[in-house]
Tab-separated table of C-alpha atoms and ligand atoms in Angstrom:
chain	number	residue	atom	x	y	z
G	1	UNK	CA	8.556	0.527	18.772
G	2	UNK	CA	5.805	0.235	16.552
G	3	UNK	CA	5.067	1.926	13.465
G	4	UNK	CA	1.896	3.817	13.500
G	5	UNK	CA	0.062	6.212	10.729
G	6	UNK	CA	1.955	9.351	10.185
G	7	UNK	CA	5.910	8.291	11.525
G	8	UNK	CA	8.246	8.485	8.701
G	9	UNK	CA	8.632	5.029	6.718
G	10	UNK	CA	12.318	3.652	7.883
G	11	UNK	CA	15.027	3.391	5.833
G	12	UNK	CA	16.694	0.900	4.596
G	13	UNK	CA	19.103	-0.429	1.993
G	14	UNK	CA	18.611	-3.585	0.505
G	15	UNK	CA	18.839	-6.424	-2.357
G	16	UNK	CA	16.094	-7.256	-4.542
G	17	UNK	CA	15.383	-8.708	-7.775
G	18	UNK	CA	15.576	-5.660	-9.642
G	19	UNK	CA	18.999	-4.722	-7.596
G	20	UNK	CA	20.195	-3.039	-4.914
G	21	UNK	CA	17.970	-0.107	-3.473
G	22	UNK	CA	18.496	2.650	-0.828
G	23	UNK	CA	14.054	2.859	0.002
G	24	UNK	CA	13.805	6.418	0.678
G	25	UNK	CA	15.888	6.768	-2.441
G	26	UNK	CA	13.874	4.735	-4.533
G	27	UNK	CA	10.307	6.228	-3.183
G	28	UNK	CA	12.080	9.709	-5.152
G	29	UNK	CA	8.545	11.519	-4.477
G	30	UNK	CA	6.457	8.710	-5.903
G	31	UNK	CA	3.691	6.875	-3.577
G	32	UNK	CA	5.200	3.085	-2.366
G	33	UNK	CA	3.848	0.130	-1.284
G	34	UNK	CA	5.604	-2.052	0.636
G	35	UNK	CA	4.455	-5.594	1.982
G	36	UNK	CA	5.228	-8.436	3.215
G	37	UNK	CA	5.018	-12.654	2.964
G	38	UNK	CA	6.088	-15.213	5.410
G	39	UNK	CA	7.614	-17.570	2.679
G	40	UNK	CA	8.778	-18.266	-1.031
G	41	UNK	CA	7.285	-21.381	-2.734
G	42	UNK	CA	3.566	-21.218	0.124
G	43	UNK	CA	0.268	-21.503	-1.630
G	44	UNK	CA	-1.487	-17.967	-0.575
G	45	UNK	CA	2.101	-15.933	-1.407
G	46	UNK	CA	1.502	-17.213	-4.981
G	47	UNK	CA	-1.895	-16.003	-5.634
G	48	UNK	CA	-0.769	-12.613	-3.806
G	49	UNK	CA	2.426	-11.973	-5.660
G	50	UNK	CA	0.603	-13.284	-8.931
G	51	UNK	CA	-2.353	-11.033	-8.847
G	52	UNK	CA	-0.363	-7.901	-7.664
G	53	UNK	CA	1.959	-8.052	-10.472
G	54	UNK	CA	-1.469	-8.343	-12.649
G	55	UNK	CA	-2.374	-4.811	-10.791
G	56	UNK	CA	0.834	-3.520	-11.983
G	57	UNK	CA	-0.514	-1.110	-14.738
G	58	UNK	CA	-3.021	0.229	-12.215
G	59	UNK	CA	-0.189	0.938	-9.683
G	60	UNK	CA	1.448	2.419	-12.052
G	61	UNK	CA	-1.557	4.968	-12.925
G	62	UNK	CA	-1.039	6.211	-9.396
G	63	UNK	CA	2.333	7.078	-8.902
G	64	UNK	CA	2.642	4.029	-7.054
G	65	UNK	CA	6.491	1.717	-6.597
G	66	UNK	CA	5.832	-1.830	-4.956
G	67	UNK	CA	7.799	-3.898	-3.235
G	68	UNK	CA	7.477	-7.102	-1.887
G	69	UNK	CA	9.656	-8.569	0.956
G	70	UNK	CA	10.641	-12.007	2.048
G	71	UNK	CA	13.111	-13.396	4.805
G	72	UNK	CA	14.517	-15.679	2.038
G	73	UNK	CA	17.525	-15.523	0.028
G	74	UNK	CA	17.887	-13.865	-3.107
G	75	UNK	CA	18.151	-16.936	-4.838
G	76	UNK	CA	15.394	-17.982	-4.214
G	77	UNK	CA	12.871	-15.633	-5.647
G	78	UNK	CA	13.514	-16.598	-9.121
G	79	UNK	CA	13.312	-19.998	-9.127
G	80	UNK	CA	9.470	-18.801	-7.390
G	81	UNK	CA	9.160	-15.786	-9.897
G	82	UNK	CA	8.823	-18.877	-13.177
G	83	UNK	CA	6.093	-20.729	-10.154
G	84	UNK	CA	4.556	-17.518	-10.179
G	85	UNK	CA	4.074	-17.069	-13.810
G	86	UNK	CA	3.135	-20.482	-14.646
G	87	UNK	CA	0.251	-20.842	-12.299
G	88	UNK	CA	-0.957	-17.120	-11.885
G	89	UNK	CA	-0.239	-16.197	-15.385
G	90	UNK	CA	2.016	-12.730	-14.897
G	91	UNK	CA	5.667	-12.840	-14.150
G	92	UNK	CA	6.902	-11.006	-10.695
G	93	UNK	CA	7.413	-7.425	-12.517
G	94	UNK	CA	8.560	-5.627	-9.364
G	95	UNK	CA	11.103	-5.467	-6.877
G	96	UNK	CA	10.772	-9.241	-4.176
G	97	UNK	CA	13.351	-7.893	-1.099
G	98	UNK	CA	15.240	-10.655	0.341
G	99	UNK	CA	15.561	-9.763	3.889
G	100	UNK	CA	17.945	-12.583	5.029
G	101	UNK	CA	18.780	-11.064	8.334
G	102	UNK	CA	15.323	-10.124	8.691
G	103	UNK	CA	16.569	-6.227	9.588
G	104	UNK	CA	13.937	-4.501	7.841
G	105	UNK	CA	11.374	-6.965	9.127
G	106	UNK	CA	12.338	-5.852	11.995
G	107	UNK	CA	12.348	-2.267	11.665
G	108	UNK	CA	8.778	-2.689	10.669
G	109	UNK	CA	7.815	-4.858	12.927
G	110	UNK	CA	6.794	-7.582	10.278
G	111	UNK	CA	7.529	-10.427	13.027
G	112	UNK	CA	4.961	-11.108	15.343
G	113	UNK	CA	6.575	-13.813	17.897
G	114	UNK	CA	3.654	-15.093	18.978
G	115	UNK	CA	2.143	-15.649	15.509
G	116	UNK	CA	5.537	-17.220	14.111
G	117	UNK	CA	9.573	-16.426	15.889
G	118	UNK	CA	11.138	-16.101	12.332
G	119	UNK	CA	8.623	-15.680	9.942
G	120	UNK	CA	6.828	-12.066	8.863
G	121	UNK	CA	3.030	-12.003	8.573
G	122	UNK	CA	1.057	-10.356	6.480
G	123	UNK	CA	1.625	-6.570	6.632
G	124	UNK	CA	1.238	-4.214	3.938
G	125	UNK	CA	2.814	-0.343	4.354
G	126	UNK	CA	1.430	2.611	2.127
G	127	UNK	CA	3.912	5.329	2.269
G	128	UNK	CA	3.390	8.529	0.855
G	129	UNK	CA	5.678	10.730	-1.536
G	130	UNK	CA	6.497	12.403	2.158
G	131	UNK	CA	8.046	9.334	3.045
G	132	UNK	CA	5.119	8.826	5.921
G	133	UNK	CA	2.991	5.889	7.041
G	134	UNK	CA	-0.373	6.555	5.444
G	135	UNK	CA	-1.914	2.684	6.039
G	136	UNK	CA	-0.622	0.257	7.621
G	137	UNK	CA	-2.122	-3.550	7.682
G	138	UNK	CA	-1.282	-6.936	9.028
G	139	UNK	CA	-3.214	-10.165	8.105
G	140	UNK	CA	-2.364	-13.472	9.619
G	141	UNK	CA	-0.125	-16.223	7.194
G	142	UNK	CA	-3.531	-17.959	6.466
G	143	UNK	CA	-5.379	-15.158	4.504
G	144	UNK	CA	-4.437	-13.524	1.651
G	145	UNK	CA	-4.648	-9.943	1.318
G	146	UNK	CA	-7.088	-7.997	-1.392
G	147	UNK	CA	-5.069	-5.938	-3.009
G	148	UNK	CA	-8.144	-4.010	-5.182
G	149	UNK	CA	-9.120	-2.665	-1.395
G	150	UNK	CA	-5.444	-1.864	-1.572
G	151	UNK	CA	-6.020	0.432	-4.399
G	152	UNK	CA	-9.265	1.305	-3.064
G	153	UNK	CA	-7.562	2.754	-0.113
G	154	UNK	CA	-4.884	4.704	-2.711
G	155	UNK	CA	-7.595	6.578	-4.209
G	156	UNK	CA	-8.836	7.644	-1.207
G	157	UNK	CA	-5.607	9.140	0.077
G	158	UNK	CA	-4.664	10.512	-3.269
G	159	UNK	CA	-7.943	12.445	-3.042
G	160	UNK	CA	-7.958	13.698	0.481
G	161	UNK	CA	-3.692	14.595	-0.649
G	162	UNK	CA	-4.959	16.715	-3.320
G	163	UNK	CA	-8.569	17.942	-2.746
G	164	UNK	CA	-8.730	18.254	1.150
G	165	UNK	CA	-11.986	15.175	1.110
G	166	UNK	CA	-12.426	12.088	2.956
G	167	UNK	CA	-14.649	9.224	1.835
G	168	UNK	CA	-16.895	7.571	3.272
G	169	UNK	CA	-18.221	3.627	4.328
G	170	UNK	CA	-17.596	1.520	1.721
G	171	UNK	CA	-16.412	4.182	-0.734
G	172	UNK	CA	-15.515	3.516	-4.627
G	173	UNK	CA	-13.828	5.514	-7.111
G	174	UNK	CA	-16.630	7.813	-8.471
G	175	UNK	CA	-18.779	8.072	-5.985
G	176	UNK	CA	-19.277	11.159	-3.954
G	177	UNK	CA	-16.673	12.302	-1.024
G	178	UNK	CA	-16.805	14.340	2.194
G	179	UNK	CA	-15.792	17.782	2.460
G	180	UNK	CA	-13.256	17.378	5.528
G	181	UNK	CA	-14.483	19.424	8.933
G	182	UNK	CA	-11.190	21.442	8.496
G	183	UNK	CA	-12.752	22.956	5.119
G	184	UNK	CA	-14.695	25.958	6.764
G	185	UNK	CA	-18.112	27.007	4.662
G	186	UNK	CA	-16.077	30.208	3.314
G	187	UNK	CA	-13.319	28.209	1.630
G	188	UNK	CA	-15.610	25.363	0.519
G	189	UNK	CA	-17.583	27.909	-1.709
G	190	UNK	CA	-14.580	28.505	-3.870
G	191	UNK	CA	-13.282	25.281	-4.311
G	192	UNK	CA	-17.107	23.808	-5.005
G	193	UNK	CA	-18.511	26.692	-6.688
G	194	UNK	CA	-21.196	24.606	-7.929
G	195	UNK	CA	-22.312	23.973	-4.375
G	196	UNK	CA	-22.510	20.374	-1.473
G	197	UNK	CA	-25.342	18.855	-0.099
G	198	UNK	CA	-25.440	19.652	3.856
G	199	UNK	CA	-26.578	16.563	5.511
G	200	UNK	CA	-25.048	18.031	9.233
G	201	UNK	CA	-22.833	21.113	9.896
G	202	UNK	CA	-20.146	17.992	9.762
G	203	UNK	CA	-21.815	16.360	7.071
G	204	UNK	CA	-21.459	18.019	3.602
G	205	UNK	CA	-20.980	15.803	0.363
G	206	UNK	CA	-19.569	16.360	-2.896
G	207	UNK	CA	-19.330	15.063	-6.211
G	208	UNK	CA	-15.556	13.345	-6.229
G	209	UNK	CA	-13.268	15.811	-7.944
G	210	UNK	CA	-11.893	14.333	-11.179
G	211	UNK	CA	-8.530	15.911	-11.272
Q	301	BEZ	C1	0.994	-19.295	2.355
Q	301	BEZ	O1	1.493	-18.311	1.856
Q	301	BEZ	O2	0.323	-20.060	1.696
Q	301	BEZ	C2	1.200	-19.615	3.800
Q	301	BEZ	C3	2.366	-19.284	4.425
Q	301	BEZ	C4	2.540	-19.611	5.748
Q	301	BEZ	C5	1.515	-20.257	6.431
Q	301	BEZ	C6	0.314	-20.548	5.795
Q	301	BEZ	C7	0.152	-20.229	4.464
């Protein structure tokens, strides 16, 4: 059955590069992102793993564990980890899944048969520190994934988690927010004493919180 926005991440226990993990362990209250490649040693995985581990620091910032996953063997991933650093410049610096058997690619329905029988495409998981779905994202093997609307998309959720806002088309960290419909008038008063703008009834901006 397919995982959709709000179902409860599955578990799973698995090796990686960084050891063994038990996921809903190893989220421990912390955001996770958790995506995967068809292959070791393709052109587009390289640039994706390469830049993401660039991103690290910013991932970091936000609470945020990755994880990457791929349906080959352990022993693979470090002879692509020093292919990695050489031509994108920044070493793998978080956890590569091998998923041998392909459970977990599986579980998350990473294999699209009529794409490719044994290999996962592009999908990319945002969990939350409630161990839910929160995005979920699937690109075909030819495209690489941009992983600042990755962290784009993290902001957005962190804010709405904390402040009760949404954001709107084409949003960017800093720019004004929504005051969600579930926010009545009454309530929105205290927590924006310094007052919205009222566009519709539904409508009502904000400056973005900074906290
Ligand atoms: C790649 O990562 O470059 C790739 C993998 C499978 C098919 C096409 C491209």
């Amino acid at each position: 059955m397919a995982i959709l926005i709000g179902d409860t991440a599955p578990d799973f226990e698995a090796d990686t590069t960084e050891g063994h993990i038990h996921f809903h362990d190893y989220i421990d209250g912390s955001w996770a992102v958790l995506f995967s490649h068809p292959k070791n040693f393709t052109p587009v995985c390289t640039t994706e793993l390469g830049y993401t581990a660039k991103l690290k620091p910013e991932f970091d910032k936000r609470g945020v564990k990755v994880l990457g996953l791929s349906v080959d063997e352990l022993k693979n991933h470090g002879g692509w980890s020093k292919d990695i650093e050489e031509t994108q410049g920044t070493a793998l610096n978080f956890p590569l899944i091998a998923d041998e058997d392909r459970s977990i690619a599986v579980k998350y329905d990473m294999i699209h048969p009529n794409a490719d029988n044994t290999l996962t495409v592009r999908s990319l998981f945002v969990i939350g520190p409630d161990k839910k779905v929160k995005l979920k994202i699937e690109y075909p093997a030819s495209t690489g994934r941009n992983f600042d609307e990755v962290l784009r998309v993290i902001d957005s959720l962190q804010l709405t988690a904390r402040h009760q806002v949404a954001t709107p088309v084409n949003w960017k960290n800093g720019e004004d927010v929504i005051i969600v419909p579930a926010v009545t008038d009454d309530v929105a008063r205290t927590k924006y004493p310094e007052g919205w703008t009222t566009l519709k009834p539904y409508l009502r901006i904000v400056p973005q919180p900074r906290t």
